[in-house]
Tab-separated table of C-alpha atoms and ligand atoms in Angstrom:
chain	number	residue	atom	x	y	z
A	1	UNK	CA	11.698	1.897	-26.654
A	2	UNK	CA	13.012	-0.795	-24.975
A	3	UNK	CA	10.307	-4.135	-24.310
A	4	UNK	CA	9.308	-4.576	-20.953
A	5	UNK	CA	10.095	-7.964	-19.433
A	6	UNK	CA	6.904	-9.802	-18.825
A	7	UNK	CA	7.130	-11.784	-15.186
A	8	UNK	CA	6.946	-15.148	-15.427
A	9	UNK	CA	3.089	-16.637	-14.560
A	10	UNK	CA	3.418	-18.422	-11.184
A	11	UNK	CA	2.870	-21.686	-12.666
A	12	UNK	CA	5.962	-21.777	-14.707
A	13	UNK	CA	8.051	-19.510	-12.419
A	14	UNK	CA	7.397	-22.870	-10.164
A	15	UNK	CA	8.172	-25.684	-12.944
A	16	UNK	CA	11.818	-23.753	-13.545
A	17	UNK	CA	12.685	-23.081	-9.818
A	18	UNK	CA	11.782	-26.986	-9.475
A	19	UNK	CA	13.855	-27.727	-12.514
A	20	UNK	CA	16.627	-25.553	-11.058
A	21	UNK	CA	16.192	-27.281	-7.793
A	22	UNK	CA	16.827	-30.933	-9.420
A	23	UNK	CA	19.458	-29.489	-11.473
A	24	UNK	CA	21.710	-28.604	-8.457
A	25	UNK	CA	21.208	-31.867	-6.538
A	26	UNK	CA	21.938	-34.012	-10.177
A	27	UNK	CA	25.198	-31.601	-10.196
A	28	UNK	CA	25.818	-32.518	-6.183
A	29	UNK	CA	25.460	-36.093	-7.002
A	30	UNK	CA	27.783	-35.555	-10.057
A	31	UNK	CA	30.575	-33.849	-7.984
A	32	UNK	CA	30.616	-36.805	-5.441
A	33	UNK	CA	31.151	-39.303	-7.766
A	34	UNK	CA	35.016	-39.917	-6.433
A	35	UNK	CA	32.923	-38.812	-3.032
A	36	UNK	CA	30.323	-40.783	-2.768
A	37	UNK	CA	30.480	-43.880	-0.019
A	38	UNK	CA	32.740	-47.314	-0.920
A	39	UNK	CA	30.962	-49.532	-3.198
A	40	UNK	CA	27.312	-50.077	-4.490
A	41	UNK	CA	28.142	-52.207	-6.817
A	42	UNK	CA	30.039	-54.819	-4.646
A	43	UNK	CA	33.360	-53.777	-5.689
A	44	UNK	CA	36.120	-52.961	-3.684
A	45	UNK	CA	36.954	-48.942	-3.435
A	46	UNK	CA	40.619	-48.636	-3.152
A	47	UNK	CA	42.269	-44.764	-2.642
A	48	UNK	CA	45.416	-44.990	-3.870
A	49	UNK	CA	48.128	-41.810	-3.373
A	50	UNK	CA	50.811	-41.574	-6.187
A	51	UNK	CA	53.939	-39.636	-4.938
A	52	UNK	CA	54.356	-37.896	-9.071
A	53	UNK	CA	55.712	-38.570	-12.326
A	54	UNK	CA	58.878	-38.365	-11.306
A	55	UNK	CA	60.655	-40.810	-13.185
A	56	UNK	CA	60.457	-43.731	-15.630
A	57	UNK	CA	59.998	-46.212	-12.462
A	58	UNK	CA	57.096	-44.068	-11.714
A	59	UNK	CA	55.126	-44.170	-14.706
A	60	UNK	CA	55.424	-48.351	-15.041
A	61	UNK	CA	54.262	-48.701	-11.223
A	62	UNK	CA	51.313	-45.880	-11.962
A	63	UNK	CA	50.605	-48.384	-14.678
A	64	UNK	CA	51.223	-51.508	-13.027
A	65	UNK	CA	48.491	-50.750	-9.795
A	66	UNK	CA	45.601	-48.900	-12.956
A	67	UNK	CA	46.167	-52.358	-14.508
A	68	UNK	CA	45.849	-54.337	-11.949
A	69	UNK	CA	42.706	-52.726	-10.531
A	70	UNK	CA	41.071	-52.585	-13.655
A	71	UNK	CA	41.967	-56.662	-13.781
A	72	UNK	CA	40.988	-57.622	-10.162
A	73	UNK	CA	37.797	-55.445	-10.418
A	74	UNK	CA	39.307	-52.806	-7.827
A	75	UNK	CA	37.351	-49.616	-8.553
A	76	UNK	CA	40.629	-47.297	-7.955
A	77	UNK	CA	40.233	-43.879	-6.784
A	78	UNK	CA	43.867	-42.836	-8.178
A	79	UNK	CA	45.474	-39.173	-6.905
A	80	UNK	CA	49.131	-37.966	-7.934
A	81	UNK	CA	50.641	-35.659	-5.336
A	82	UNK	CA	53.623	-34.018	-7.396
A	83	UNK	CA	56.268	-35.202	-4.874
A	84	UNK	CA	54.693	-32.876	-2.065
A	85	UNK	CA	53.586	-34.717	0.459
A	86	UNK	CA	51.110	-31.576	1.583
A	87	UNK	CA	48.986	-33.121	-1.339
A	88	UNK	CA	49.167	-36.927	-0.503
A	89	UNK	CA	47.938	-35.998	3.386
A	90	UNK	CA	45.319	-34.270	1.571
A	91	UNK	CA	44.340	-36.892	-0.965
A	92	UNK	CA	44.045	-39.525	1.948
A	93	UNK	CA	42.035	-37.320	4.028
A	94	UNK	CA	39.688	-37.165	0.791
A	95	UNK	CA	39.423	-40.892	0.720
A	96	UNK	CA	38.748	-40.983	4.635
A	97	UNK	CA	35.818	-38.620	3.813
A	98	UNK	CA	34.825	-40.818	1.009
A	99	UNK	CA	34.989	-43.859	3.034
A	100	UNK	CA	36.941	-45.845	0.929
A	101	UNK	CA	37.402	-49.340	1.460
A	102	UNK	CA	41.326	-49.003	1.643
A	103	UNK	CA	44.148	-46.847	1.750
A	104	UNK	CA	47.259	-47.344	-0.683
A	105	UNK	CA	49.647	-45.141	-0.938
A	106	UNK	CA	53.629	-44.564	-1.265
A	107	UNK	CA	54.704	-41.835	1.016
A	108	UNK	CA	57.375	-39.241	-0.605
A	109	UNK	CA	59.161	-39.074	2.528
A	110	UNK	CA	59.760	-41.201	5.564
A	111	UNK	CA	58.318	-38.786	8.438
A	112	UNK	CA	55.026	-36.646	9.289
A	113	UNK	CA	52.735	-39.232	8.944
A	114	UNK	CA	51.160	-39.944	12.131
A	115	UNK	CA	48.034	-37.590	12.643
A	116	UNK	CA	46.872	-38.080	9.435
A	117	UNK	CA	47.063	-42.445	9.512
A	118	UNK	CA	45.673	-41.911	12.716
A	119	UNK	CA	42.557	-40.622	11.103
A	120	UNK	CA	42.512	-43.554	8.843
A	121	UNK	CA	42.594	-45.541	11.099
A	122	UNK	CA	39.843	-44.018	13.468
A	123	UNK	CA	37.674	-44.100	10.754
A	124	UNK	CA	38.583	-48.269	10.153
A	125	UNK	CA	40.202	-47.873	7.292
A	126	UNK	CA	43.006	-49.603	6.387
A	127	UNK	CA	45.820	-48.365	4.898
A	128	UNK	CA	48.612	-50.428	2.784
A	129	UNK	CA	52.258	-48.697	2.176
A	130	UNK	CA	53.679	-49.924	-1.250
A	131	UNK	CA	56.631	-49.053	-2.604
A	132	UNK	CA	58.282	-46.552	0.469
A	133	UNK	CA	58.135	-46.538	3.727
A	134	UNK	CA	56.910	-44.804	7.025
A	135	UNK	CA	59.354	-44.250	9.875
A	136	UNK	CA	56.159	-44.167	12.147
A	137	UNK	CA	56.933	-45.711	15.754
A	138	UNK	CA	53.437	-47.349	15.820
A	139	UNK	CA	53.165	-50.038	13.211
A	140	UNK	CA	49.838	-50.414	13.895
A	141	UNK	CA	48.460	-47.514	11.637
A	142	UNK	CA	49.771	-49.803	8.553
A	143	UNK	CA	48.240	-53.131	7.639
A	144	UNK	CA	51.593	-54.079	5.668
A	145	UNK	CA	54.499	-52.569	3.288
A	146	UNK	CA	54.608	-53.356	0.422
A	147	UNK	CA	58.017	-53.195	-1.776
A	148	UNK	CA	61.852	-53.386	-2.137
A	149	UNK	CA	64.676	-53.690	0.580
A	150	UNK	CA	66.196	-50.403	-0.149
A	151	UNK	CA	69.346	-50.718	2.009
A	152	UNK	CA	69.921	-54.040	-0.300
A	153	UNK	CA	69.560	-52.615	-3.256
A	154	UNK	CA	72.641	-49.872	-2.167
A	155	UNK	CA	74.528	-52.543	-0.979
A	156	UNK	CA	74.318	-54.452	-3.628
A	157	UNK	CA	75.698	-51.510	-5.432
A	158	UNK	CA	78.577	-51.037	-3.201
A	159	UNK	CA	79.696	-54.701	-3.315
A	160	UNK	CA	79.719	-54.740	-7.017
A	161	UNK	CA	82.307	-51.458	-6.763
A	162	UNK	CA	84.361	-53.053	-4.172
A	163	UNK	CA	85.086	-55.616	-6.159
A	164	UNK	CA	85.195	-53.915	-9.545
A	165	UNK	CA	87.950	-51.795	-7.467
A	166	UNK	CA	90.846	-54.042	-6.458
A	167	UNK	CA	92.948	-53.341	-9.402
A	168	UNK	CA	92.618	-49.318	-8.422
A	169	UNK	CA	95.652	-48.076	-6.958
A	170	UNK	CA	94.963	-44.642	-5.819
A	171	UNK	CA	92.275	-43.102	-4.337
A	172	UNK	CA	88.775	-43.769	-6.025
A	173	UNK	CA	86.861	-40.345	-6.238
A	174	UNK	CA	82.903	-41.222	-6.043
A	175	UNK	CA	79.863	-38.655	-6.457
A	176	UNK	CA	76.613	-39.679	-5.403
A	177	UNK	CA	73.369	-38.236	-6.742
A	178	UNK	CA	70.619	-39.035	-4.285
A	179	UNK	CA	66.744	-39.481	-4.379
A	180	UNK	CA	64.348	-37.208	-3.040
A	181	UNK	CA	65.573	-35.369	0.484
A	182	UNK	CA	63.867	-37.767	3.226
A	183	UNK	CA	63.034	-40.527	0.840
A	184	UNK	CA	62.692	-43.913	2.201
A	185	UNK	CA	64.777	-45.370	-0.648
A	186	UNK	CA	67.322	-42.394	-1.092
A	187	UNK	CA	67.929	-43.011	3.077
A	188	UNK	CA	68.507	-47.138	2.569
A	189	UNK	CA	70.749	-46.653	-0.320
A	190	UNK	CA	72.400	-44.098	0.498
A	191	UNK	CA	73.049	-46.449	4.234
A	192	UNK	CA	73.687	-49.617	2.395
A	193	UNK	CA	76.134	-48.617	-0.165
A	194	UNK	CA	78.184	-46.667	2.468
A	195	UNK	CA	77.980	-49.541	4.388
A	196	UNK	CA	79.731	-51.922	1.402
A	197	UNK	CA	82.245	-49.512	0.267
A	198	UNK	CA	83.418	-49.034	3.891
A	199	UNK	CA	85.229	-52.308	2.994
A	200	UNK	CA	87.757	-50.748	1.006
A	201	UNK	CA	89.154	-47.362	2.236
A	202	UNK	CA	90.273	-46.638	-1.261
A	203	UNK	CA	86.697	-45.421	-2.078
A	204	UNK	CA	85.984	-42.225	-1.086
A	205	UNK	CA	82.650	-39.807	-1.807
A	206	UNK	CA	83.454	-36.666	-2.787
A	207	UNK	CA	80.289	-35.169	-2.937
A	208	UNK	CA	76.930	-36.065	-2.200
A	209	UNK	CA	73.441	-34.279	-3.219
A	210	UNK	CA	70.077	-34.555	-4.211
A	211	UNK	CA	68.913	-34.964	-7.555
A	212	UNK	CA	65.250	-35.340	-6.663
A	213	UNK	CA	65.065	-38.468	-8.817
A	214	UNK	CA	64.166	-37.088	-12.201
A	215	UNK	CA	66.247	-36.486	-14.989
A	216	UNK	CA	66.758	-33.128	-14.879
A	217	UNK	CA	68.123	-32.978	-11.288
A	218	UNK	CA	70.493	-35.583	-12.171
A	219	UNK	CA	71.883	-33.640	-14.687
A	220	UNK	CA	71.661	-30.174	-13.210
A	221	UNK	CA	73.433	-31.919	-10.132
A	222	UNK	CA	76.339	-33.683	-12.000
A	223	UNK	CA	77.286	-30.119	-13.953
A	224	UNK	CA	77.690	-28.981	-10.547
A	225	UNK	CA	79.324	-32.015	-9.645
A	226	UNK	CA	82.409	-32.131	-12.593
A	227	UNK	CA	82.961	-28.234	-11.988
A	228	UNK	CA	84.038	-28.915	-8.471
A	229	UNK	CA	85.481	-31.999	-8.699
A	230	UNK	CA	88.326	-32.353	-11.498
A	231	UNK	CA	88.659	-36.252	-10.645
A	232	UNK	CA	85.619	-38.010	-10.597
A	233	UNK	CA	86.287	-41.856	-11.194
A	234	UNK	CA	82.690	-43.561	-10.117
A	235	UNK	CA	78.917	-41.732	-10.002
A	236	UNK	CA	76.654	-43.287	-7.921
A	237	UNK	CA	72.491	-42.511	-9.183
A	238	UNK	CA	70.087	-43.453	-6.931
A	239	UNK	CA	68.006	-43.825	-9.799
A	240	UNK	CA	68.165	-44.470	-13.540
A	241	UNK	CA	66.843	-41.752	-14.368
A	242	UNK	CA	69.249	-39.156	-13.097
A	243	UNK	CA	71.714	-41.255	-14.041
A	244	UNK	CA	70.054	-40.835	-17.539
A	245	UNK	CA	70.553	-37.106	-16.477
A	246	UNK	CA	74.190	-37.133	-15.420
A	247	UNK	CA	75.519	-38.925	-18.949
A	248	UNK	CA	74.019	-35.444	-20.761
A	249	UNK	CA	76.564	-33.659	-18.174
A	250	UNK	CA	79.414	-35.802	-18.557
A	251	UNK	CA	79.357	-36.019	-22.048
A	252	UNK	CA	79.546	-32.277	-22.060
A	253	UNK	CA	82.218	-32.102	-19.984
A	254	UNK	CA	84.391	-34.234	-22.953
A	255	UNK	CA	84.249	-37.343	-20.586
A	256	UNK	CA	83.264	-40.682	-21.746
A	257	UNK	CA	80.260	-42.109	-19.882
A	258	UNK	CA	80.969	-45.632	-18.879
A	259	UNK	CA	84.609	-45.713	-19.230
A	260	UNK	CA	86.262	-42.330	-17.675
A	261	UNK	CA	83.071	-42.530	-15.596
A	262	UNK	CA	81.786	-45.879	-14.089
A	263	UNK	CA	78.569	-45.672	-13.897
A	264	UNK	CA	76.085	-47.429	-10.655
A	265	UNK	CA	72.080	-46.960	-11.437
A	266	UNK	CA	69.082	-48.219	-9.246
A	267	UNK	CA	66.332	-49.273	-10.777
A	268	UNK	CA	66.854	-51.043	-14.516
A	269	UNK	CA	63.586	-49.707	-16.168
A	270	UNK	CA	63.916	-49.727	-19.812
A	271	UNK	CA	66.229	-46.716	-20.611
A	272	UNK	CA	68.549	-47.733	-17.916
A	273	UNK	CA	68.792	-51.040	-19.121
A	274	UNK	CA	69.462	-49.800	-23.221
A	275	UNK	CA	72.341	-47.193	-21.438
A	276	UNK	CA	74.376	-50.281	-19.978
A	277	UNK	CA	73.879	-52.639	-22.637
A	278	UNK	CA	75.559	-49.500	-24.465
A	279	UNK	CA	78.431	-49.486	-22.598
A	280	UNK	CA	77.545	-45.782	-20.733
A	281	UNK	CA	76.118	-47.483	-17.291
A	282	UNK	CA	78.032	-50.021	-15.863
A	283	UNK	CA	75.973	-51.905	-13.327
A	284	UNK	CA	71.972	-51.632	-12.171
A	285	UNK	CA	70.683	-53.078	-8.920
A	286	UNK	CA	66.958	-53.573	-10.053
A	287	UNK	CA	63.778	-51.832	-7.780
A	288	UNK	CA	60.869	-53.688	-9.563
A	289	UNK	CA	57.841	-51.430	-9.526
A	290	UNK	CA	55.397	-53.965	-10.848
A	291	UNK	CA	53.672	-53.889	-7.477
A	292	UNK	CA	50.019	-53.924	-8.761
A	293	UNK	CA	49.090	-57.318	-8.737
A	294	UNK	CA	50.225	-57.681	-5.114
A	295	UNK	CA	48.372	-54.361	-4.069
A	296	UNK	CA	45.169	-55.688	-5.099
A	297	UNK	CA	45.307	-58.980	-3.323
A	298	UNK	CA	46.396	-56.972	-0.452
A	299	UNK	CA	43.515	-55.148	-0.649
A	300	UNK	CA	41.204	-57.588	-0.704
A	301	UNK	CA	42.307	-59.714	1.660
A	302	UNK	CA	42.515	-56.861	4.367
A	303	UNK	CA	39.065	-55.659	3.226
A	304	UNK	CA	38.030	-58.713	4.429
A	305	UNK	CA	39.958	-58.670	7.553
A	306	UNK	CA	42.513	-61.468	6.470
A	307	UNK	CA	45.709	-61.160	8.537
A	308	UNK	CA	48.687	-60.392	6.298
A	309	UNK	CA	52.528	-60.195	6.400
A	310	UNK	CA	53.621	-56.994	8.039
A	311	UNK	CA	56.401	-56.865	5.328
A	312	UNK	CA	56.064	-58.039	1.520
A	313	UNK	CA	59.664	-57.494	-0.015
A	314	UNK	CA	59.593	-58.018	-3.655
A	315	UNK	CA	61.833	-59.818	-5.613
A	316	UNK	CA	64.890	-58.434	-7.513
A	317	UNK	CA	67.981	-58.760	-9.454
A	318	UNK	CA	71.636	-56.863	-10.422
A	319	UNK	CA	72.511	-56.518	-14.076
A	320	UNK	CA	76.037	-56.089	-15.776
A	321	UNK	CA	76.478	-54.710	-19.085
A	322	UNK	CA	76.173	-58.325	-20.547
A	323	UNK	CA	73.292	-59.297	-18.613
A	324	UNK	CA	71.592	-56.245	-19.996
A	325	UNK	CA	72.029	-56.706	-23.493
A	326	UNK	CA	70.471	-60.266	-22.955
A	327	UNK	CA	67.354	-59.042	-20.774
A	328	UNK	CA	66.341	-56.328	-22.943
A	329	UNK	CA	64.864	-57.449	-25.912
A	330	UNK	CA	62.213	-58.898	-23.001
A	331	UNK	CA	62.125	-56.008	-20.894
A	332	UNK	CA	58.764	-54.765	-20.218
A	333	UNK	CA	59.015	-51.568	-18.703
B	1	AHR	O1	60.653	-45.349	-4.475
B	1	AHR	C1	61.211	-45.932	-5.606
B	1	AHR	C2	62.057	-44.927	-6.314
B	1	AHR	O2	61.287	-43.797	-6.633
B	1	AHR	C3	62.641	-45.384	-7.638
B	1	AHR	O3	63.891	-45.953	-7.522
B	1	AHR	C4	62.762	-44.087	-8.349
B	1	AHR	O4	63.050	-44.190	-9.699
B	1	AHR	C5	61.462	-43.482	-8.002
B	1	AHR	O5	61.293	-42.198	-8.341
């Protein structure tokens, strides 16, 4: 026969609905850890929204702002949106409910912004853009950007082909891989190298797509790229890292990265910069992404309602093949 279940006596029944009781609020407090209002300890609360892991540039600037915080005693509430930028309106909204300190983040795309920087700034928080732009008409939802001159960077690009073109006699037949749909930087480049290579009518692109700045788009993109396009004399990446993508696909093809190819990168993280010492790439415009340090004086300062530069470019370089063997043995990303 099966034993009855003897009720608890009312004195105990009371000590576990009590210890019940405590054990849900510990778990409340628990959850709002990332939730709970900027700062007892003194320290800054910066909410910082990652656009992914999309590439090699991504990772060393993910790094580059954890480092920094953890140096300039920044306690850094850090969210990675996957390239959607459904998830980085969401993670902001988080830290407006958590009442962060500040807002950081790097916005996939240039548009849809408003409503929810609005909010931020209802709530007086500010927000810092590093890395990509807004295309929002009022400024004053930003404290300050944050990062590279984009349109440079593409120019920069162009100029080198221009000249690296003069001995062409034909047409020159260029493909262009380009960064994520409604990017800020796959936009500028995009603008500024059509604006150099307008110099020269010689130069023509042939085709033009996005390769979503990883690897595999680059390469997934180029296949499609050599099937439709018998001559192809110059790819343009937006990024190293489909660039890294395309040599897979031109290889493949029988071509010779580099030489049948000439290869133009953006970025010159570490991979990028090994592929034109090798001979494959033939000329980076660098995007530095070592944007941490300034983030966190940023932060500060407009924590404590210092006024700052509306616009903090950062500072960057171009590499030939030469130039890259010499930088990389000091390369540190
Ligand atoms: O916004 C900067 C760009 O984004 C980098 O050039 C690219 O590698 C990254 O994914």
């Amino acid at each position: 026969m099966r034993k009855m279940r003897t009720p608890l006596a009312p004195r105990r029944a009371a000590a576990v609905i009590a210890a019940v009781l405590l054990a849900g609020t510990v778990a409340a407090c628990g959850n709002s850890d990332t939730g709970s209002d900027a700062a007892d300890d003194g320290r800054i609360v910066l909410g910082f929204s990652q656009v992914g892991a999309e590439s090699g540039w991504r990772t060393a600037n993910t790094n580059s702002i954890k480092e920094a915080a953890t140096e300039a005693g920044v306690e850094l509430r850090f969210d990675d949106a996957q390239q959607k930028q459904e998830n980085q309106i969401k993670a902001i909204r988080n830290y407006i409910q958590q009442k962060v300190d500040v807002i950081g983040f790097s916005p996939v795309v240039e548009s849809g912004w408003d409503t929810v920087l609005k909010e931020a700034k209802d709530a007086g928080i500010p927000v810092i853009l590093t890395d990509r732009a807004v295309d929002s008409a009022d400024t004053s939802l930003y404290k300050t950007f944050l990062g590279s001159d984009f349109v440079k960077e593409g120019r920069l690009s162009g100029e080198w082909l221009v000249e690296n073109s003069k001995a062409a006699t034909g047409d020159v037949n260029i493909v262009e891989l380009q960064g994520t749909t409604g990017s800020a930087p796959a936009n500028d480049r995009k603008k500024g190298f059509a604006e150099a290579i307008a110099a020269d009518p010689k130069l023509k692109v042939v085709a033009s797509q996005s390769g979503d700045f990883t690897r595999a788009g680059g390469k997934q993109v180029m296949e499609q790229f050599l099937k439709a396009h018998p001559k192809i004399d110059v790819l343009f990446a937006h990024n190293d890292d489909m660039g890294l993508g395309a040599l897979e696909a031109i290889t493949a093809a029988g071509k010779e990265p580099g030489k049948d190819i000439t290869i133009i990168t953006i970025d010159a993280v570490k991979d990028g910069m090994q592929a034109l010492a090798d001979g494959k790439f033939n000329f980076i415009a660098e995007c530095s992404p070592l944007l941490g340090p300034q983030l966190m004086d940023l932060a500060k300062k407009v924590h404590a309602g210092e006024e700052v530069p509306a616009r903090i470019e950062t500072e960057e370089t171009t590499f030939t093949q030469e130039q890259a063997t010499e930088a990389l043995p000091d390369r540190k990303y």
